[in-house]
Amino acid sequence: MIEIKTAAEIESMRRASRIVAAVLGLLKAKVRPGVTTAELDKFAEKQIRERGGAPAFLGYRGYPATLCVSINEEIVHGIPSEKRVVRDGDIVSLDLGALCEGFYGDAAITVVAGKIPAPTAKLVEVTRRSLELALLKVRAGARLGDVSSAVEKYAVENGMSVVREFTGHGIGRRLHEEPSIPNYGKAGSGPVLKTGMTLAIEPMLCLGRADVVVKNDGWTAVSADGSPSAHFEHTVAVTDDGCDILSRV
Ligand code: MF3
Ligand code: CO
């Protein structure tokens, strides 16, 4: 069952999502060659708490941090570490969630550190735009497959591959609710979207093949061929005529 949220519940989700968006904005400026991923994590945790939220990922299924920092061939769920230093030419995906008034917000961005090769820059741009195109499909009466296929179509047209092992998700009182939102699929298929559904839409694309390997830490998902990967995510509410982007400041 896909839950429908009340207007008041959506406002709580907006507060959680805005905390996430604000902190991601500050983190973006901190992603420079020399910064450790642990520094980014500590900063994110402090900022979420100062804003009256709680970290959503810390302790979730045993995840040990507030932030996921996934660099280059890392797709998602990179664990912050004092030993991991951002280098010139890295692409750095930052995925952050917050809990506020009993509701979750979840968003991700991919940030570039220094100068990167043109194909990698294209990957980041195509991933960002695939999310924007997906959001344009969200409205009451649309099908979930319209959203999924928008990501896949744009990615494939632009020579990128779509990660299939991880998906977006419904979100609300739980970080992960129904439905699962793949970044591939058929337009006109799947559940009909209704006003008040709240979704975390999160394309993950690779420059090479999209096969995934999970590292020995049990979390870090990397592309099997070592090709770079990018990730963007927004938490949104379905409305009668479109999409209310809760995690956009
Ligand atoms: N945005 C990711 C997701 O929806 C982040 C989860 S990380 C975890 O799955 F550590 F909390 F699992
Ligand atoms: Co998510």
mmCIF file of C-alpha atoms and ligand atoms in Angstrom:
data_model
loop_
_atom_site.group_PDB
_atom_site.id
_atom_site.type_symbol
_atom_site.label_atom_id
_atom_site.label_comp_id
_atom_site.label_asym_id
_atom_site.label_seq_id
_atom_site.Cartn_x
_atom_site.Cartn_y
_atom_site.Cartn_z
ATOM 1 C CA MET A 1 0.000 0.000 0.000
ATOM 2 C CA ILE A 2 1.294 3.447 -0.896
ATOM 3 C CA GLU A 3 0.448 5.794 1.971
ATOM 4 C CA ILE A 4 -1.194 9.155 1.395
ATOM 5 C CA LYS A 5 0.044 11.926 3.704
ATOM 6 C CA THR A 6 -2.044 14.770 5.100
ATOM 7 C CA ALA A 7 -1.056 18.377 4.431
ATOM 8 C CA ALA A 8 0.277 18.628 8.007
ATOM 9 C CA GLU A 9 2.381 15.484 7.563
ATOM 10 C CA ILE A 10 3.785 16.868 4.328
ATOM 11 C CA GLU A 11 4.755 20.074 6.166
ATOM 12 C CA SER A 12 6.744 17.976 8.670
ATOM 13 C CA MET A 13 8.410 16.219 5.758
ATOM 14 C CA ARG A 14 9.172 19.611 4.235
ATOM 15 C CA ARG A 15 10.907 20.672 7.455
ATOM 16 C CA ALA A 16 13.005 17.480 7.458
ATOM 17 C CA SER A 17 13.762 17.805 3.747
ATOM 18 C CA ARG A 18 14.704 21.481 4.032
ATOM 19 C CA ILE A 19 17.181 20.653 6.765
ATOM 20 C CA VAL A 20 18.714 18.109 4.396
ATOM 21 C CA ALA A 21 18.769 20.598 1.516
ATOM 22 C CA ALA A 22 20.331 23.353 3.613
ATOM 23 C CA VAL A 23 23.049 21.057 4.957
ATOM 24 C CA LEU A 24 23.807 19.654 1.507
ATOM 25 C CA GLY A 25 24.210 23.260 0.310
ATOM 26 C CA LEU A 26 26.789 23.915 3.030
ATOM 27 C CA LEU A 27 28.552 20.601 2.383
ATOM 28 C CA LYS A 28 28.896 21.445 -1.296
ATOM 29 C CA ALA A 29 31.176 24.341 -0.403
ATOM 30 C CA LYS A 30 33.261 22.076 1.837
ATOM 31 C CA VAL A 31 33.995 19.491 -0.846
ATOM 32 C CA ARG A 32 37.520 20.577 -1.801
ATOM 33 C CA PRO A 33 40.731 18.624 -2.356
ATOM 34 C CA GLY A 34 42.170 17.806 1.089
ATOM 35 C CA VAL A 35 38.940 17.475 3.061
ATOM 36 C CA THR A 36 38.331 14.055 4.632
ATOM 37 C CA THR A 37 34.972 12.377 4.267
ATOM 38 C CA ALA A 38 34.799 12.053 8.082
ATOM 39 C CA GLU A 39 35.010 15.865 8.369
ATOM 40 C CA LEU A 40 32.041 16.167 6.014
ATOM 41 C CA ASP A 41 30.115 13.625 8.087
ATOM 42 C CA LYS A 42 30.797 15.330 11.437
ATOM 43 C CA PHE A 43 29.804 18.688 9.958
ATOM 44 C CA ALA A 44 26.567 17.226 8.560
ATOM 45 C CA GLU A 45 25.598 15.659 11.885
ATOM 46 C CA LYS A 46 26.227 18.865 13.823
ATOM 47 C CA GLN A 47 24.294 20.956 11.302
ATOM 48 C CA ILE A 48 21.279 18.617 11.286
ATOM 49 C CA ARG A 49 21.082 18.644 15.088
ATOM 50 C CA GLU A 50 21.506 22.445 15.293
ATOM 51 C CA ARG A 51 18.519 22.759 12.983
ATOM 52 C CA GLY A 52 16.367 20.575 15.246
ATOM 53 C CA GLY A 53 16.551 17.373 13.227
ATOM 54 C CA ALA A 54 18.118 13.973 13.810
ATOM 55 C CA PRO A 55 20.347 12.065 11.371
ATOM 56 C CA ALA A 56 18.227 9.521 9.491
ATOM 57 C CA PHE A 57 20.938 7.118 8.368
ATOM 58 C CA LEU A 58 22.952 6.835 11.614
ATOM 59 C CA GLY A 59 22.145 3.373 13.001
ATOM 60 C CA TYR A 60 19.779 2.528 10.131
ATOM 61 C CA ARG A 61 20.356 -1.213 9.581
ATOM 62 C CA GLY A 62 23.658 -0.642 11.360
ATOM 63 C CA TYR A 63 24.914 2.135 9.055
ATOM 64 C CA PRO A 64 27.608 3.891 11.101
ATOM 65 C CA ALA A 65 27.359 7.542 9.947
ATOM 66 C CA THR A 66 25.103 10.508 9.185
ATOM 67 C CA LEU A 67 26.228 11.013 5.603
ATOM 68 C CA CYS A 68 26.971 8.684 2.693
ATOM 69 C CA VAL A 69 29.987 9.919 0.704
ATOM 70 C CA SER A 70 30.513 7.987 -2.522
ATOM 71 C CA ILE A 71 33.534 9.015 -4.587
ATOM 72 C CA ASN A 72 34.133 8.259 -8.299
ATOM 73 C CA GLU A 73 33.383 4.534 -8.922
ATOM 74 C CA GLU A 74 31.496 4.367 -5.619
ATOM 75 C CA ILE A 75 27.801 4.492 -6.466
ATOM 76 C CA VAL A 76 26.101 4.824 -3.073
ATOM 77 C CA HIS A 77 26.535 4.138 0.661
ATOM 78 C CA GLY A 78 30.218 5.135 0.923
ATOM 79 C CA ILE A 79 31.089 5.204 4.647
ATOM 80 C CA PRO A 80 32.883 8.374 5.799
ATOM 81 C CA SER A 81 36.429 7.862 7.082
ATOM 82 C CA GLU A 82 39.262 9.961 8.497
ATOM 83 C CA LYS A 83 41.516 8.164 6.040
ATOM 84 C CA ARG A 84 39.534 9.042 2.927
ATOM 85 C CA VAL A 85 40.688 12.344 1.456
ATOM 86 C CA VAL A 86 38.942 14.112 -1.434
ATOM 87 C CA ARG A 87 41.383 14.633 -4.339
ATOM 88 C CA ASP A 88 41.455 17.003 -7.264
ATOM 89 C CA GLY A 89 39.398 15.454 -10.066
ATOM 90 C CA ASP A 90 37.029 13.485 -7.809
ATOM 91 C CA ILE A 91 33.271 13.431 -8.155
ATOM 92 C CA VAL A 92 31.729 13.203 -4.714
ATOM 93 C CA SER A 93 28.148 12.042 -4.131
ATOM 94 C CA LEU A 94 26.658 13.230 -0.840
ATOM 95 C CA ASP A 95 23.498 11.465 0.357
ATOM 96 C CA LEU A 96 21.832 12.780 3.515
ATOM 97 C CA GLY A 97 18.650 12.093 5.441
ATOM 98 C CA ALA A 98 17.024 13.810 8.422
ATOM 99 C CA LEU A 99 14.183 13.008 10.796
ATOM 100 C CA CYS A 100 11.966 15.828 12.031
ATOM 101 C CA GLU A 101 8.641 15.626 13.927
ATOM 102 C CA GLY A 102 8.507 11.890 13.181
ATOM 103 C CA PHE A 103 8.991 12.280 9.419
ATOM 104 C CA TYR A 104 11.921 11.734 7.083
ATOM 105 C CA GLY A 105 13.520 13.779 4.329
ATOM 106 C CA ASP A 106 16.165 12.334 2.000
ATOM 107 C CA ALA A 107 18.237 13.976 -0.763
ATOM 108 C CA ALA A 108 21.526 13.601 -2.604
ATOM 109 C CA ILE A 109 23.809 15.643 -4.844
ATOM 110 C CA THR A 110 27.017 14.919 -6.725
ATOM 111 C CA VAL A 111 29.705 17.573 -6.373
ATOM 112 C CA VAL A 112 32.847 18.000 -8.437
ATOM 113 C CA ALA A 113 36.241 18.636 -6.752
ATOM 114 C CA GLY A 114 38.630 20.553 -8.966
ATOM 115 C CA LYS A 115 38.981 19.722 -12.652
ATOM 116 C CA ILE A 116 37.370 16.574 -14.055
ATOM 117 C CA PRO A 117 37.443 14.974 -17.535
ATOM 118 C CA ALA A 118 34.647 15.974 -19.948
ATOM 119 C CA PRO A 119 32.925 12.529 -20.007
ATOM 120 C CA THR A 120 32.706 12.540 -16.200
ATOM 121 C CA ALA A 121 31.313 16.067 -16.223
ATOM 122 C CA LYS A 122 28.708 14.887 -18.721
ATOM 123 C CA LEU A 123 27.785 11.962 -16.442
ATOM 124 C CA VAL A 124 27.134 14.357 -13.556
ATOM 125 C CA GLU A 125 25.074 16.701 -15.723
ATOM 126 C CA VAL A 126 23.039 13.893 -17.323
ATOM 127 C CA THR A 127 22.283 12.391 -13.894
ATOM 128 C CA ARG A 128 21.178 15.780 -12.537
ATOM 129 C CA ARG A 129 18.962 16.375 -15.558
ATOM 130 C CA SER A 130 17.505 12.863 -15.472
ATOM 131 C CA LEU A 131 16.167 13.679 -12.007
ATOM 132 C CA GLU A 132 14.692 16.973 -13.234
ATOM 133 C CA LEU A 133 12.979 15.158 -16.120
ATOM 134 C CA ALA A 134 11.640 12.501 -13.751
ATOM 135 C CA LEU A 135 10.197 15.203 -11.479
ATOM 136 C CA LEU A 136 8.406 16.736 -14.475
ATOM 137 C CA LYS A 137 6.496 13.447 -14.869
ATOM 138 C CA VAL A 138 5.177 13.469 -11.287
ATOM 139 C CA ARG A 139 1.516 14.463 -10.948
ATOM 140 C CA ALA A 140 -1.719 12.861 -9.738
ATOM 141 C CA GLY A 141 -2.938 10.439 -12.405
ATOM 142 C CA ALA A 142 0.512 9.703 -13.854
ATOM 143 C CA ARG A 143 1.968 6.203 -13.548
ATOM 144 C CA LEU A 144 5.123 5.381 -11.636
ATOM 145 C CA GLY A 145 6.522 3.887 -14.859
ATOM 146 C CA ASP A 146 6.324 7.347 -16.467
ATOM 147 C CA VAL A 147 8.806 8.587 -13.849
ATOM 148 C CA SER A 148 11.100 5.554 -14.098
ATOM 149 C CA SER A 149 11.182 5.520 -17.880
ATOM 150 C CA ALA A 150 11.988 9.250 -18.050
ATOM 151 C CA VAL A 151 15.254 8.587 -16.202
ATOM 152 C CA GLU A 152 16.149 5.535 -18.257
ATOM 153 C CA LYS A 153 15.343 7.114 -21.604
ATOM 154 C CA TYR A 154 17.387 10.247 -20.985
ATOM 155 C CA ALA A 155 20.308 8.277 -19.533
ATOM 156 C CA VAL A 156 20.466 5.815 -22.411
ATOM 157 C CA GLU A 157 20.047 8.537 -25.067
ATOM 158 C CA ASN A 158 23.091 10.191 -23.543
ATOM 159 C CA GLY A 159 25.217 7.050 -23.419
ATOM 160 C CA MET A 160 24.975 6.471 -19.668
ATOM 161 C CA SER A 161 23.921 3.266 -17.931
ATOM 162 C CA VAL A 162 21.313 2.893 -15.185
ATOM 163 C CA VAL A 163 22.040 1.159 -11.866
ATOM 164 C CA ARG A 164 19.358 -1.483 -11.298
ATOM 165 C CA GLU A 165 20.271 -2.833 -7.851
ATOM 166 C CA PHE A 166 19.213 0.340 -6.033
ATOM 167 C CA THR A 167 16.007 2.303 -6.431
ATOM 168 C CA GLY A 168 14.160 5.314 -5.111
ATOM 169 C CA HIS A 169 11.373 4.724 -2.612
ATOM 170 C CA GLY A 170 8.310 6.008 -0.879
ATOM 171 C CA ILE A 171 9.193 7.975 2.261
ATOM 172 C CA GLY A 172 7.353 9.328 5.297
ATOM 173 C CA ARG A 173 7.241 7.977 8.844
ATOM 174 C CA ARG A 174 9.758 5.455 7.585
ATOM 175 C CA LEU A 175 12.847 6.160 5.486
ATOM 176 C CA HIS A 176 11.849 3.465 3.020
ATOM 177 C CA GLU A 177 8.192 2.912 2.217
ATOM 178 C CA GLU A 178 6.324 1.571 -0.774
ATOM 179 C CA PRO A 179 6.658 1.927 -3.683
ATOM 180 C CA SER A 180 10.110 1.001 -4.868
ATOM 181 C CA ILE A 181 11.012 3.467 -7.651
ATOM 182 C CA PRO A 182 13.365 1.931 -10.234
ATOM 183 C CA ASN A 183 15.277 4.199 -12.588
ATOM 184 C CA TYR A 184 14.149 2.087 -15.540
ATOM 185 C CA GLY A 185 10.751 0.894 -16.704
ATOM 186 C CA LYS A 186 7.879 1.349 -19.068
ATOM 187 C CA ALA A 187 5.818 4.533 -19.394
ATOM 188 C CA GLY A 188 2.141 3.860 -18.718
ATOM 189 C CA SER A 189 2.906 0.969 -16.366
ATOM 190 C CA GLY A 190 2.936 0.635 -12.588
ATOM 191 C CA PRO A 191 0.875 2.229 -9.807
ATOM 192 C CA VAL A 192 -1.113 5.404 -10.446
ATOM 193 C CA LEU A 193 0.258 8.389 -8.498
ATOM 194 C CA LYS A 194 -2.141 10.154 -6.152
ATOM 195 C CA THR A 195 -2.059 13.519 -4.429
ATOM 196 C CA GLY A 196 -0.377 13.170 -1.037
ATOM 197 C CA MET A 197 2.016 10.362 -1.956
ATOM 198 C CA THR A 198 5.569 11.220 -0.927
ATOM 199 C CA LEU A 199 8.474 9.854 -2.927
ATOM 200 C CA ALA A 200 12.278 9.888 -2.839
ATOM 201 C CA ILE A 201 13.371 9.787 -6.481
ATOM 202 C CA GLU A 202 17.065 9.042 -6.950
ATOM 203 C CA PRO A 203 18.728 8.268 -10.270
ATOM 204 C CA MET A 204 22.123 6.553 -10.031
ATOM 205 C CA LEU A 205 23.958 6.441 -13.373
ATOM 206 C CA CYS A 206 27.332 5.091 -14.503
ATOM 207 C CA LEU A 207 29.641 6.186 -17.289
ATOM 208 C CA GLY A 208 30.556 2.564 -18.045
ATOM 209 C CA ARG A 209 28.616 -0.577 -17.250
ATOM 210 C CA ALA A 210 26.166 -0.437 -14.347
ATOM 211 C CA ASP A 211 27.001 -3.763 -12.695
ATOM 212 C CA VAL A 212 27.384 -3.322 -8.950
ATOM 213 C CA VAL A 213 29.745 -4.875 -6.423
ATOM 214 C CA VAL A 214 29.396 -4.275 -2.665
ATOM 215 C CA LYS A 215 32.737 -3.907 -0.879
ATOM 216 C CA ASN A 216 33.905 -5.853 2.188
ATOM 217 C CA ASP A 217 32.631 -3.146 4.543
ATOM 218 C CA GLY A 218 29.148 -4.445 3.693
ATOM 219 C CA TRP A 219 27.944 -1.035 2.477
ATOM 220 C CA THR A 220 29.997 0.698 -0.215
ATOM 221 C CA ALA A 221 28.489 -0.125 -3.610
ATOM 222 C CA VAL A 222 30.921 0.369 -6.501
ATOM 223 C CA SER A 223 30.660 -0.095 -10.249
ATOM 224 C CA ALA A 224 32.165 -3.494 -11.131
ATOM 225 C CA ASP A 225 34.151 -1.960 -14.014
ATOM 226 C CA GLY A 226 35.465 0.940 -11.904
ATOM 227 C CA SER A 227 33.706 3.563 -14.041
ATOM 228 C CA PRO A 228 32.508 6.751 -12.350
ATOM 229 C CA SER A 229 28.971 6.986 -11.026
ATOM 230 C CA ALA A 230 26.732 9.931 -10.073
ATOM 231 C CA HIS A 231 23.645 10.222 -7.854
ATOM 232 C CA PHE A 232 21.012 12.909 -7.280
ATOM 233 C CA GLU A 233 17.904 12.632 -5.123
ATOM 234 C CA HIS A 234 14.912 14.707 -4.070
ATOM 235 C CA THR A 235 12.039 14.050 -1.671
ATOM 236 C CA VAL A 236 8.781 15.181 -3.275
ATOM 237 C CA ALA A 237 5.036 15.173 -2.691
ATOM 238 C CA VAL A 238 2.609 14.367 -5.508
ATOM 239 C CA THR A 239 0.085 17.165 -6.132
ATOM 240 C CA ASP A 240 -3.010 17.471 -8.354
ATOM 241 C CA ASP A 241 -1.058 19.193 -11.076
ATOM 242 C CA GLY A 242 2.564 18.271 -10.450
ATOM 243 C CA CYS A 243 5.225 17.792 -7.868
ATOM 244 C CA ASP A 244 6.073 19.685 -4.689
ATOM 245 C CA ILE A 245 9.844 19.378 -4.251
ATOM 246 C CA LEU A 246 10.192 19.218 -0.479
ATOM 247 C CA SER A 247 14.002 19.043 -0.502
ATOM 248 C CA ARG A 248 14.563 22.155 -2.588
ATOM 249 C CA VAL A 249 15.391 25.316 -0.640
HETATM 250 N N1 MF3 B 1 19.266 7.679 0.191
HETATM 251 C C1 MF3 B 1 19.672 6.338 0.552
HETATM 252 C C2 MF3 B 1 18.511 5.407 0.520
HETATM 253 O O1 MF3 B 1 17.419 5.853 0.332
HETATM 254 C C3 MF3 B 1 20.417 6.369 1.814
HETATM 255 C C4 MF3 B 1 20.264 5.246 2.748
HETATM 256 S S1 MF3 B 1 21.765 5.025 3.494
HETATM 257 C C5 MF3 B 1 21.506 4.092 4.830
HETATM 258 O O2 MF3 B 1 18.645 4.212 0.612
HETATM 259 F F1 MF3 B 1 22.589 4.023 5.412
HETATM 260 F F2 MF3 B 1 20.647 4.673 5.590
HETATM 261 F F3 MF3 B 1 21.036 2.904 4.459
HETATM 262 CO CO CO B 2 16.788 7.585 -0.674
#
